[in-house]
Structure formats: structure tokens, C-alpha cells
PDB file of C-alpha atoms in Angstrom:
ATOM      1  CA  UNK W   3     142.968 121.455  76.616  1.00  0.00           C
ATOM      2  CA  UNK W   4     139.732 122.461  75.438  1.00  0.00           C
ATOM      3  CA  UNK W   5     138.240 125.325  74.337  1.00  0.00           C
ATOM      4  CA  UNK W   6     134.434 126.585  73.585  1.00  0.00           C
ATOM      5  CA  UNK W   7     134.561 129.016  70.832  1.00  0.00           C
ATOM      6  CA  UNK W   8     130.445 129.461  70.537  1.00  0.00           C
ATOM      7  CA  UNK W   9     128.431 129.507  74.188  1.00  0.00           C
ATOM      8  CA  UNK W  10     125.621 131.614  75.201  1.00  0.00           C
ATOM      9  CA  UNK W  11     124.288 132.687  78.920  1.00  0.00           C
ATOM     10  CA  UNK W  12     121.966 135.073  79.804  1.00  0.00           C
ATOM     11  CA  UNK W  13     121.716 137.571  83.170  1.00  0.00           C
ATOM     12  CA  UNK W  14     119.982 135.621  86.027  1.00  0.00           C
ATOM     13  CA  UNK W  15     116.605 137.756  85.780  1.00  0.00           C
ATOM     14  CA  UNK W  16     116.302 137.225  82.233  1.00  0.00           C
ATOM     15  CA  UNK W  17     117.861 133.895  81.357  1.00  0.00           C
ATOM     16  CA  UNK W  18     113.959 132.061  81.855  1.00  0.00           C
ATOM     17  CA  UNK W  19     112.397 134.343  79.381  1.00  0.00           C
ATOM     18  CA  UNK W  20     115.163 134.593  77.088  1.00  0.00           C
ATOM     19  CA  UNK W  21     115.763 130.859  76.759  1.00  0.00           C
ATOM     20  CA  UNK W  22     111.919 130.097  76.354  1.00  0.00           C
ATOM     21  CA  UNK W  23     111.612 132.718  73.727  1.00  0.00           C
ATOM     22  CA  UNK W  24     114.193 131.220  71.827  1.00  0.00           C
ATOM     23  CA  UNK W  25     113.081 127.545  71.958  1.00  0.00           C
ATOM     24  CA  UNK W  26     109.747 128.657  71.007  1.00  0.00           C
ATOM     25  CA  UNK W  27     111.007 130.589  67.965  1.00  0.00           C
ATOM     26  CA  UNK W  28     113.365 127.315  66.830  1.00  0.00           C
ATOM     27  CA  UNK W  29     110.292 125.397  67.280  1.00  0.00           C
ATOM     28  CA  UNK W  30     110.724 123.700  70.775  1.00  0.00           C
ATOM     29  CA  UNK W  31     114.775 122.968  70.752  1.00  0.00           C
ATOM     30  CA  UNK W  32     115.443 121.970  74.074  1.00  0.00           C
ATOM     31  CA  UNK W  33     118.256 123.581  75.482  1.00  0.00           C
ATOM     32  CA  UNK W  34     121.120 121.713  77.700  1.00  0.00           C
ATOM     33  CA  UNK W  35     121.545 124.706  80.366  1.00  0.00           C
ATOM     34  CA  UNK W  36     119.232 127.011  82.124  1.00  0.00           C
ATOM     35  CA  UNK W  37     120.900 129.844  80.096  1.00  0.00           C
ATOM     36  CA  UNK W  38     122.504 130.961  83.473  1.00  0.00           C
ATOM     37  CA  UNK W  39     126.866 132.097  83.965  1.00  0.00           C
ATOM     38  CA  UNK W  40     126.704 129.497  86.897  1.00  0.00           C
ATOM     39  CA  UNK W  41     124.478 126.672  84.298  1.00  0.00           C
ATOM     40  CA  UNK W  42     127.461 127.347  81.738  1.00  0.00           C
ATOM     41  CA  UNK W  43     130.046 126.760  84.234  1.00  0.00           C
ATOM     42  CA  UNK W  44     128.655 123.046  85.867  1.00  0.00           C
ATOM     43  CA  UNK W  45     128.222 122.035  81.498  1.00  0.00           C
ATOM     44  CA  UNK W  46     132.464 123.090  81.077  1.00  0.00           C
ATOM     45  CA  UNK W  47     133.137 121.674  84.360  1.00  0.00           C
ATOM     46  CA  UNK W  48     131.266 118.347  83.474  1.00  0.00           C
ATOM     47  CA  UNK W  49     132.287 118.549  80.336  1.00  0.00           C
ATOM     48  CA  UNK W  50     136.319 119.223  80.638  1.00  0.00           C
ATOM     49  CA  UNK W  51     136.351 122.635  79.054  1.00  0.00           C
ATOM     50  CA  UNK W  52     138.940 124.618  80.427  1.00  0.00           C
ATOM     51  CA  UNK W  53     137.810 127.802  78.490  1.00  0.00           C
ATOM     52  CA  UNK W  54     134.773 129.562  77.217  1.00  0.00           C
ATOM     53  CA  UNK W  55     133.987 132.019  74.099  1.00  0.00           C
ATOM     54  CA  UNK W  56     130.689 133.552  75.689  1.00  0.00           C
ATOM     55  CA  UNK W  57     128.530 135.262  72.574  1.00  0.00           C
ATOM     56  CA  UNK W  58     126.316 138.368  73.303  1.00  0.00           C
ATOM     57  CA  UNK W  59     124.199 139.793  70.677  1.00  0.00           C
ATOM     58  CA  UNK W  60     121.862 143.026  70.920  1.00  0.00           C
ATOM     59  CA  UNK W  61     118.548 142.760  68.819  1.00  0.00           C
ATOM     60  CA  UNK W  62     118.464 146.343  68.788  1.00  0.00           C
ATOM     61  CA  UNK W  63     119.834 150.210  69.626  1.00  0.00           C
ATOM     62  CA  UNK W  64     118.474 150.006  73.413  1.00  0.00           C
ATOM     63  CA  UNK W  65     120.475 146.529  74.384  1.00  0.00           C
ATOM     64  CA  UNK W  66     123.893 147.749  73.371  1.00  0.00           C
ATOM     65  CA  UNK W  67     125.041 149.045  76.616  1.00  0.00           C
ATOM     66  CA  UNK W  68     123.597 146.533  78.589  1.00  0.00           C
ATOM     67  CA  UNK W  69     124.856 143.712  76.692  1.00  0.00           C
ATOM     68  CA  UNK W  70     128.462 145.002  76.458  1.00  0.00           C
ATOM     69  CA  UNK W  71     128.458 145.738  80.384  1.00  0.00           C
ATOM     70  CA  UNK W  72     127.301 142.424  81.237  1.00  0.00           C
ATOM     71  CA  UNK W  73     130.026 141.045  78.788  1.00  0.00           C
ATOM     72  CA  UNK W  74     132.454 142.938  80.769  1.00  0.00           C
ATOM     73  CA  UNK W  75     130.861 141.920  84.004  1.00  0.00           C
ATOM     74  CA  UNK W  76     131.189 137.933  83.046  1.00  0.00           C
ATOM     75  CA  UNK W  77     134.818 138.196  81.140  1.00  0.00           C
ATOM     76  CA  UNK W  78     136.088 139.135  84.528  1.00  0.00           C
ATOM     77  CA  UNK W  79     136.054 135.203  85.213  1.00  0.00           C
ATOM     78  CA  UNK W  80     139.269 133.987  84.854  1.00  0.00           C
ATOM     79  CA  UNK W  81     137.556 130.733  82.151  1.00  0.00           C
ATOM     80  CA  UNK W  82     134.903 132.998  80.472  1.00  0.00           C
ATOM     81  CA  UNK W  83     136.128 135.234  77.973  1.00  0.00           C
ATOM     82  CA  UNK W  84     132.849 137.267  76.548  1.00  0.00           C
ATOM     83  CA  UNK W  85     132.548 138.737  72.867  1.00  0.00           C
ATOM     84  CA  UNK W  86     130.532 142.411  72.935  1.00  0.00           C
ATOM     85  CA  UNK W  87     127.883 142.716  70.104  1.00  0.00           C
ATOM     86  CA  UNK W  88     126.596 146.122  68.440  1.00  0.00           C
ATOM     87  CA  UNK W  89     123.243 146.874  66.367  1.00  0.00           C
ATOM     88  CA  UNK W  90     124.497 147.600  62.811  1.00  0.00           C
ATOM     89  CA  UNK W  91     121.403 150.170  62.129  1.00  0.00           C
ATOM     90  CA  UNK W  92     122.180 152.423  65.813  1.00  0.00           C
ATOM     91  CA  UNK W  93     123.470 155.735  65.058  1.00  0.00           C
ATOM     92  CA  UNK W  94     125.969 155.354  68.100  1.00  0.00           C
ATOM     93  CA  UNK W  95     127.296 151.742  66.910  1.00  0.00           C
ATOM     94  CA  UNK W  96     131.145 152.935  65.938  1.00  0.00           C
ATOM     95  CA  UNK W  97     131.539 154.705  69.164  1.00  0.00           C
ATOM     96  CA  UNK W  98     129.845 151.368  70.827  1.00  0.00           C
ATOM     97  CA  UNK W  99     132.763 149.670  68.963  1.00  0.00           C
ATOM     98  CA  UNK W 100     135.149 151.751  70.669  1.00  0.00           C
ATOM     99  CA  UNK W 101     133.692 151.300  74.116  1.00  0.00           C
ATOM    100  CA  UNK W 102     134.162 147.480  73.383  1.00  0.00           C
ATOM    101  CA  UNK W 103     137.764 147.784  72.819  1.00  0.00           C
ATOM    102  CA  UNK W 104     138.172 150.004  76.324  1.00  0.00           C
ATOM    103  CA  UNK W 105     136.072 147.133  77.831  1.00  0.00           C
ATOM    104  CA  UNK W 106     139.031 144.638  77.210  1.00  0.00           C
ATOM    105  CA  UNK W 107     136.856 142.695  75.011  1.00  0.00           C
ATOM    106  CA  UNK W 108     138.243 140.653  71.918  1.00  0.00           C
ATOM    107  CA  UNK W 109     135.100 140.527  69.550  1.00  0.00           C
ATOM    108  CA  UNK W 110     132.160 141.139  68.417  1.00  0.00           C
ATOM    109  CA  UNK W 111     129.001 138.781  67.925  1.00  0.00           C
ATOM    110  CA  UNK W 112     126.790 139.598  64.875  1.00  0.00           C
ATOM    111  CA  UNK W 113     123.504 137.825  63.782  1.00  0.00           C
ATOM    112  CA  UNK W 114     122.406 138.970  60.482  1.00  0.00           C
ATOM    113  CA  UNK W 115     118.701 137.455  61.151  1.00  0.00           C
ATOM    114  CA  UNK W 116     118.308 138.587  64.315  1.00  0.00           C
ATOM    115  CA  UNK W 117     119.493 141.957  63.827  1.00  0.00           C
ATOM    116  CA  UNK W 118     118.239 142.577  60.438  1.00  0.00           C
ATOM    117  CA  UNK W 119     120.667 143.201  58.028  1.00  0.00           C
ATOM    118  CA  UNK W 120     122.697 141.401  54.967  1.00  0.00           C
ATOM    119  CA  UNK W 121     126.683 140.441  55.733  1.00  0.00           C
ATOM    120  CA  UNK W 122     127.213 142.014  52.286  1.00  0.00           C
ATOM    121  CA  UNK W 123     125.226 144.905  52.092  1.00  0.00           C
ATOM    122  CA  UNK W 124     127.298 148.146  51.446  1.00  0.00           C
ATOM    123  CA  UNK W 125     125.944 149.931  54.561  1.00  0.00           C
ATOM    124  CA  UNK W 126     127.974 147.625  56.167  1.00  0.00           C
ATOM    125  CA  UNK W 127     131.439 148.727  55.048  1.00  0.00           C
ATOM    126  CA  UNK W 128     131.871 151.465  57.547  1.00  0.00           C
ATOM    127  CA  UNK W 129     131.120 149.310  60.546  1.00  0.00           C
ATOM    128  CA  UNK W 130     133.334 146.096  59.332  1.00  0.00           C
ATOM    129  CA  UNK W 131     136.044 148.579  58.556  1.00  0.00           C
ATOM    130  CA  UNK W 132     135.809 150.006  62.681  1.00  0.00           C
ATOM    131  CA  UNK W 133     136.114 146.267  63.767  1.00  0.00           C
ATOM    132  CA  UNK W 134     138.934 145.823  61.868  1.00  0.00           C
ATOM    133  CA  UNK W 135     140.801 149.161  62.913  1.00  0.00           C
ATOM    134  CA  UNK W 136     139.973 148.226  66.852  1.00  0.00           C
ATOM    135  CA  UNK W 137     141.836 144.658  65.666  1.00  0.00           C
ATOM    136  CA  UNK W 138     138.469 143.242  66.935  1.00  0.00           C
ATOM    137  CA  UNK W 139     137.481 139.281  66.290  1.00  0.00           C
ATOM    138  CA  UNK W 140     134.128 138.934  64.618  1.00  0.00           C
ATOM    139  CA  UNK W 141     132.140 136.053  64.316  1.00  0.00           C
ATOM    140  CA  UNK W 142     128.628 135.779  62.212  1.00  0.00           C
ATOM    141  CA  UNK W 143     125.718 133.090  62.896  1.00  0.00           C
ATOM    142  CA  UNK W 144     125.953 132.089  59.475  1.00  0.00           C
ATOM    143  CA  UNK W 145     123.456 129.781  57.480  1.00  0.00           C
ATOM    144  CA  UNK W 146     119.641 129.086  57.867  1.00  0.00           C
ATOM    145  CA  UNK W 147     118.187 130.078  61.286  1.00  0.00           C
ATOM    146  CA  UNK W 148     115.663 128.080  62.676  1.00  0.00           C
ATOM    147  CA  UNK W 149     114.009 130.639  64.301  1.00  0.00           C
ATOM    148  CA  UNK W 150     113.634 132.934  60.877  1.00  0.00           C
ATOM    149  CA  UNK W 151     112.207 131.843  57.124  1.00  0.00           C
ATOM    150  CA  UNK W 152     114.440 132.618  54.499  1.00  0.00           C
ATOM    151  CA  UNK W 153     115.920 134.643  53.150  1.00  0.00           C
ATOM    152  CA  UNK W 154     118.790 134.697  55.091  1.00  0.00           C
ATOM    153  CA  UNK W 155     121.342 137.196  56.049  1.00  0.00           C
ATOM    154  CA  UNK W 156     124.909 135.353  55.894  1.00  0.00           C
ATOM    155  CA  UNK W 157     124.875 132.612  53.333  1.00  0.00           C
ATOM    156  CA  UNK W 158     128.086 131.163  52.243  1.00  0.00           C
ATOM    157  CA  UNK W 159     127.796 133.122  49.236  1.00  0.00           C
ATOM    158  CA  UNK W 160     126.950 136.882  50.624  1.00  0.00           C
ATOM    159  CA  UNK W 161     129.793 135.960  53.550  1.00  0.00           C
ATOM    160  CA  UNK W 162     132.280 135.577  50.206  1.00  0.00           C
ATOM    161  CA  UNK W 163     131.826 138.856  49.490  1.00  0.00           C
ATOM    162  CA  UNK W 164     132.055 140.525  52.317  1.00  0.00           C
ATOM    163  CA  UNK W 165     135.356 139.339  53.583  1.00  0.00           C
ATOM    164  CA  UNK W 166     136.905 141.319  51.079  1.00  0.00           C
ATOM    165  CA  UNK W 167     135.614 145.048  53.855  1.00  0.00           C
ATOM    166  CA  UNK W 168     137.594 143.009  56.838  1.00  0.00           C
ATOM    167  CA  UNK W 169     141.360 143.174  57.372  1.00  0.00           C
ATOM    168  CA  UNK W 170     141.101 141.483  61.223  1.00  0.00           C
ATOM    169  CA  UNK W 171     139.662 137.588  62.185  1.00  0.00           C
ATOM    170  CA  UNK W 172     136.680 136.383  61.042  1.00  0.00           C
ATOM    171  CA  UNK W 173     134.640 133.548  62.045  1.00  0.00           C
ATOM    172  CA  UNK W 174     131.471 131.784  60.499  1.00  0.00           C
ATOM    173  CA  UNK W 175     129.942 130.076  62.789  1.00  0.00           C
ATOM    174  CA  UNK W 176     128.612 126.299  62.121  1.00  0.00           C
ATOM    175  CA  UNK W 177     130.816 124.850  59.989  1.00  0.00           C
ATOM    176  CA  UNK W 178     130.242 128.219  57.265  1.00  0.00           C
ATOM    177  CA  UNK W 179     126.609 127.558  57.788  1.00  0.00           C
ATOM    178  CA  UNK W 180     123.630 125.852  58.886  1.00  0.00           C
ATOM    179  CA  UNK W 181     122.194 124.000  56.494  1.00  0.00           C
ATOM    180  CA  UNK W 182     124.869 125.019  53.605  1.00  0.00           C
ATOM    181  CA  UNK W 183     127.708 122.658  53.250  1.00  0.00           C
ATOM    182  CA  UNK W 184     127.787 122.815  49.827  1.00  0.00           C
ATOM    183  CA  UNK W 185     127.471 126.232  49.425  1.00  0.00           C
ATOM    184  CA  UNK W 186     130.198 126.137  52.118  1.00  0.00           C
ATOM    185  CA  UNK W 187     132.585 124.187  49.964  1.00  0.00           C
ATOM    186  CA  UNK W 188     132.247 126.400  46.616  1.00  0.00           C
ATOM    187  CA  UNK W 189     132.179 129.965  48.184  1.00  0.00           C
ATOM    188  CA  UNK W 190     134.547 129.477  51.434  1.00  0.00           C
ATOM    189  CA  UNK W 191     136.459 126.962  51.581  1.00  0.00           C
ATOM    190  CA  UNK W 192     140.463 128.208  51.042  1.00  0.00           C
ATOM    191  CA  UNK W 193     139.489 131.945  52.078  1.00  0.00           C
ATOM    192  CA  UNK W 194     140.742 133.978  55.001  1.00  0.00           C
ATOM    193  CA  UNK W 195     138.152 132.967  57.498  1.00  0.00           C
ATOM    194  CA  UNK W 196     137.463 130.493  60.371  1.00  0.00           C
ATOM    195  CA  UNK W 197     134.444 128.688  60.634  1.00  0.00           C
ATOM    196  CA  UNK W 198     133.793 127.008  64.050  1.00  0.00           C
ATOM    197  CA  UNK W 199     131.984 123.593  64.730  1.00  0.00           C
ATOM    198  CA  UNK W 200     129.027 124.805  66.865  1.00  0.00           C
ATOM    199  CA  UNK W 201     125.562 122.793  66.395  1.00  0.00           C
ATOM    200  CA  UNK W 202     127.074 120.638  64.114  1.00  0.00           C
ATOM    201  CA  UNK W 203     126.159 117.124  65.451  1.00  0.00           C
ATOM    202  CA  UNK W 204     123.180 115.748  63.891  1.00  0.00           C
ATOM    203  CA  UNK W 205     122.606 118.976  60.909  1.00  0.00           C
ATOM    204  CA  UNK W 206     125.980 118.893  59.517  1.00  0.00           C
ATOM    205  CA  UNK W 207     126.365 115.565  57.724  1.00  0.00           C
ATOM    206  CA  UNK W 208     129.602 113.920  58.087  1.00  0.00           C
ATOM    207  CA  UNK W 209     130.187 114.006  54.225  1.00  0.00           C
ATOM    208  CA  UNK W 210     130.190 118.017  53.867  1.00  0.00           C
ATOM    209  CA  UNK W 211     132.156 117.588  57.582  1.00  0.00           C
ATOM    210  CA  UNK W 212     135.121 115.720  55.749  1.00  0.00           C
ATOM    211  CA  UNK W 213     134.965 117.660  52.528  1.00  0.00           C
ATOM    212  CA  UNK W 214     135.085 120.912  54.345  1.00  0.00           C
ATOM    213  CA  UNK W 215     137.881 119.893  56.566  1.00  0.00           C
ATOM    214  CA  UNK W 216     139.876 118.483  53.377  1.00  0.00           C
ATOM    215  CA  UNK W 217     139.284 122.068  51.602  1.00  0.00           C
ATOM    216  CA  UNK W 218     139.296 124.544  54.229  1.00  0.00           C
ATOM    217  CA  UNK W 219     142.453 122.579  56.767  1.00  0.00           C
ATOM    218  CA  UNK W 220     141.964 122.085  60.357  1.00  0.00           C
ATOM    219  CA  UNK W 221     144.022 125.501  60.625  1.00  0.00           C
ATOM    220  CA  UNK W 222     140.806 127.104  59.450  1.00  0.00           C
ATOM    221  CA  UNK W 223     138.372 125.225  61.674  1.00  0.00           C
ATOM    222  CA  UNK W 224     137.182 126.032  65.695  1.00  0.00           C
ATOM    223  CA  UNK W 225     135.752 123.777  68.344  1.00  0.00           C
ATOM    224  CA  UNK W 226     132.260 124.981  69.759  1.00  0.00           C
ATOM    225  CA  UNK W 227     129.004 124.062  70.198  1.00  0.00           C
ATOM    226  CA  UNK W 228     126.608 126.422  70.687  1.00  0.00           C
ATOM    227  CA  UNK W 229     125.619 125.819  74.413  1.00  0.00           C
ATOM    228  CA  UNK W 230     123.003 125.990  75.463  1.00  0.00           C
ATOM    229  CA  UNK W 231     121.671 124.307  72.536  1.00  0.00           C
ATOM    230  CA  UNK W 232     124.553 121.948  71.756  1.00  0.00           C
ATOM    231  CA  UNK W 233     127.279 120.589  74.378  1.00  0.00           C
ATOM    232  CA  UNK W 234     130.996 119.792  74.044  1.00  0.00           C
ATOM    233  CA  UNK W 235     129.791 116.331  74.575  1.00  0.00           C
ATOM    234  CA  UNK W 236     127.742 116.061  70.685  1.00  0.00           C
ATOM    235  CA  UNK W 237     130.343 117.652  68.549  1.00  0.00           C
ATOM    236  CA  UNK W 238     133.262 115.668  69.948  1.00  0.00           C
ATOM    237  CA  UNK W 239     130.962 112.901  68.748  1.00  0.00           C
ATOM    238  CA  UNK W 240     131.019 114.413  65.102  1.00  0.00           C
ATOM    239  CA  UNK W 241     134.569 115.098  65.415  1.00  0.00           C
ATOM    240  CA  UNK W 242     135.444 111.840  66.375  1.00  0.00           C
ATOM    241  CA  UNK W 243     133.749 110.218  63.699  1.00  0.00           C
ATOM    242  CA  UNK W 244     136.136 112.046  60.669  1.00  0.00           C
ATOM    243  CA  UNK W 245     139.605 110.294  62.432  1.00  0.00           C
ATOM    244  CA  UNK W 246     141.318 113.006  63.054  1.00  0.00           C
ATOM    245  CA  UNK W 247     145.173 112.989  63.348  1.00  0.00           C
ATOM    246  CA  UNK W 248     146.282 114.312  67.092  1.00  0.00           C
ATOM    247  CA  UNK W 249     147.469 117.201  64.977  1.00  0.00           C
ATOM    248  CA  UNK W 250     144.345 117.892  63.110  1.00  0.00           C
ATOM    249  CA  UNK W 251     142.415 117.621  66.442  1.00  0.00           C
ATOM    250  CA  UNK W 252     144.598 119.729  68.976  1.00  0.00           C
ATOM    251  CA  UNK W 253     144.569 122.486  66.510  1.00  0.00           C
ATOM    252  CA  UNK W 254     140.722 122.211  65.998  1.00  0.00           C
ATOM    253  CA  UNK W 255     140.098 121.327  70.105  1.00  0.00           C
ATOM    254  CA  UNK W 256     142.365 124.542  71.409  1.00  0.00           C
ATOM    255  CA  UNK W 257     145.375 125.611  69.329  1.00  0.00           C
ATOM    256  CA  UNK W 258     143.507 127.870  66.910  1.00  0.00           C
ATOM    257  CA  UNK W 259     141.239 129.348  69.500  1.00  0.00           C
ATOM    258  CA  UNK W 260     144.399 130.100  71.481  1.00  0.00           C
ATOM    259  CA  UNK W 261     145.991 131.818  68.887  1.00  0.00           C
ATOM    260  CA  UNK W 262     143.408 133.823  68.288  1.00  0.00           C
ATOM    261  CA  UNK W 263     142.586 134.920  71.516  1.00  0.00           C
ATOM    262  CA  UNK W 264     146.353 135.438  72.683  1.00  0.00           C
ATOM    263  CA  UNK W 265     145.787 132.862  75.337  1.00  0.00           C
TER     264      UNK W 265
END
């Protein structure tokens, strides 16, 4: 089994633009989909992926609704299962929390960067502490962003910190943090949070890779890749190259998703 912890896909009518703006902001990263449901499906079904983690995120107060409906709309599919987002700084983002729940939906996706705001930041408390009432998964983009010039919102360090305001699953995605593998190792590795593999091939270097697995366990650590940008494909490649035991891999390839997500 395999499952996909970290993919993205857009509504037909605005998957073009949103995909364009995006690799235009990263600087011309080409991505591996159109951005599309049905372009995410052909990548798991070529790709042997018998389950996806799809990631919404609203840049701001107006997307909520939509975002969370069309995560509802795509976790209907009996292989997607679709994470809700909320803007930290709306006035209506608790209650949005609670419509997420109602939805059926397991998490929440935030992105520090794109939605303005530091993982440690005080403000924060009140929302983390909804998530984690609501038993809600939550995973950060954590690191650099290659869209955005520092600084950045969720570095190992300010993701230390704020760990302490959640009492439900938390996930940092790429391996802690783009860009960050030491930073990883000193401030994360051994705490209560996941960190999944997404767009790891070719900017995590295999060093930090086997460091991080040797501090943090493979109990600790998610398969996904970030598709569109990534596929399954490139991090089994980095994955492959640290020898893991079938153990080590099954738990990191589906066991700990599955746990997680009551599958």
C-alpha cells in the first residue's frame, strides 16, 4: 500500500491560472500534473498510490467557504481524502473550523507564508486550541518557500514552540522544513510531531535525510510528495537510497498515514 500524505489539485476553471501563478512565483518549477482532480488521479494510478491526502489552503477571508466546499466535494471519492484550510486573521475562522468538522473532514492545511502569519505568534493560540478541541489533523508548509523571501513563517525553531498550544496531530511538512535540516535536527527531532517527505528529492540532502530519520524514528515520518510539484516516483528515489528495513518503510509508505487517518 501506498499512501500520499501532501497532493494539491485545483477546481477545473481555475487549475490553469492557479498552477501558472504558482510556477511563476517559485521561479518557473514545472509542475508534473495539470493541477486538475482527474490529472491527480492518472499520476496515483500510474504511480501505484492507492490513497491521497489532498491539501487546500485559503490565501484569505473570501476563499474559506469555497475551498472547504470543494474539499468536501472531492473527499467524496472513495481514494481522495481532502484536508479543509481556514485564514488565521478572518473574524469567522473558529466557526469555519467547526463547519470543517460537520464537513467530515480530518484536517486542516496551513501556510504561514502564504497566509501571513508566524506558527508561534500568540494570536495563534485560540485558533490551534479549536483544531485541537474538533480532534482536527494539522499540517504546516514548513521551511523556506520558494515563492516568498525570508523571513519565514514556520521554521524549525518557531514550529518548537508552538507545539506546546496543540493537544491533536501535527504534521510539518518536508522533512520539518525546506531548506532546514539542521535546524530540523536540533529543534524537532524527538517531539510530538510528524513531518512528511514531500519535495524532498533533490533539496533534502540524503545526510540530514538519515540523521533525521535516526533522531526523529520512522514512527514520526510520512510519505508524500507534494504533487503537482513532486511525484511518488522522486521521493521513493530518496527513500530508497537510506536502506530502509521493510519495517522502517511500510510504516513511512502507509502505516502511519493510516493510523492517522483511521483508515
Amino acid at each position: 500500500m501506498l499512501i500520499d500524505f501532501h497532493t494539491h489539485c485545483f477546481p477545473d476553471k481555475i487549475s490553469k491560472v492557479a498552477i501558472d501563478k504558482l510556477s511563476f512565483a517559485s521561479g518557473g518549477l514545472e509542475p508534473f500534473t495539470d493541477g486538475t482532480v482527474s490529472g491527480l488521479r492518472n499520476s496515483m494510478a500510474q504511480n501505484d498510490v492507492d490513497f491521497s491526502v489532498v491539501l487546500n489552503i485559503a490565501t484569505n477571508a473570501h476563499q474559506q467557504k469555497n475551498v472547504n466546499d470543494f474539499a468536501a466535494q472531492i473527499n467524496k471519492d472513495e481514494n481522495l481524502i481532502a484536508f479543509g484550510s481556514v485564514y488565521p486573521h478572518s473574524e469567522d475562522a473558529l466557526d469555519e473550523l467547526e463547519r470543517i468538522k460537520s464537513l467530515g473532514l480530518l484536517g486542516v492545511k496551513l501556510h504561514p507564508d502564504y497566509q501571513g502569519f508566524d506558527v508561534n505568534d500568540i494570536k495563534m493560540k485560540p485558533l490551534y486550541k479549536k483544531i485541537s478541541e474538533l480532534g482536527l489533523i494539522t499540517i504546516f508548509h514548513a521551511g523556506i518557500d520558494y515563492g516568498f523571501a525570508p523571513p519565514y513563517g514556520a521554521t524549525p525553531k518557531k514550529l518548537s514552540e508552538a507545539l506546546e498550544w496543540f493537544s491533536s496531530p501535527v504534521i510539518a511538512a518536508h522533512w520539518g522544513g525546506v531548506g532546514c535540516g539542521e535546524d530540523v535536527i536540533k529543534y524537532l527531532c524527538g517531539k510530538e510531531i510528524y513531518f512528511d517527505t514531500s519535495f524532498g528529492y533533490s533539496t533534502m540532502p540524503k545526510y540530514y535525510a538519515e540523521k533525521i530519520l535516526e533522531k526523529h524514528t520512522s514512527d514520526r515520518i510520512i510519505f508524500g510528495t507534494d504533487t503537482p510539484w513532486h511525484t511518488p516516483y522522486m521521493e521513493r528515489k530518496l527513500l530508497e537510497s537510506l536502506k530502509l528495513s521493510k519495517e522502517d518503510a511500510d510504516k513511512i509508505y502507509y502505516k502511519n498515514a493510516k493510523r492517522l487517518l483511521a483508515l
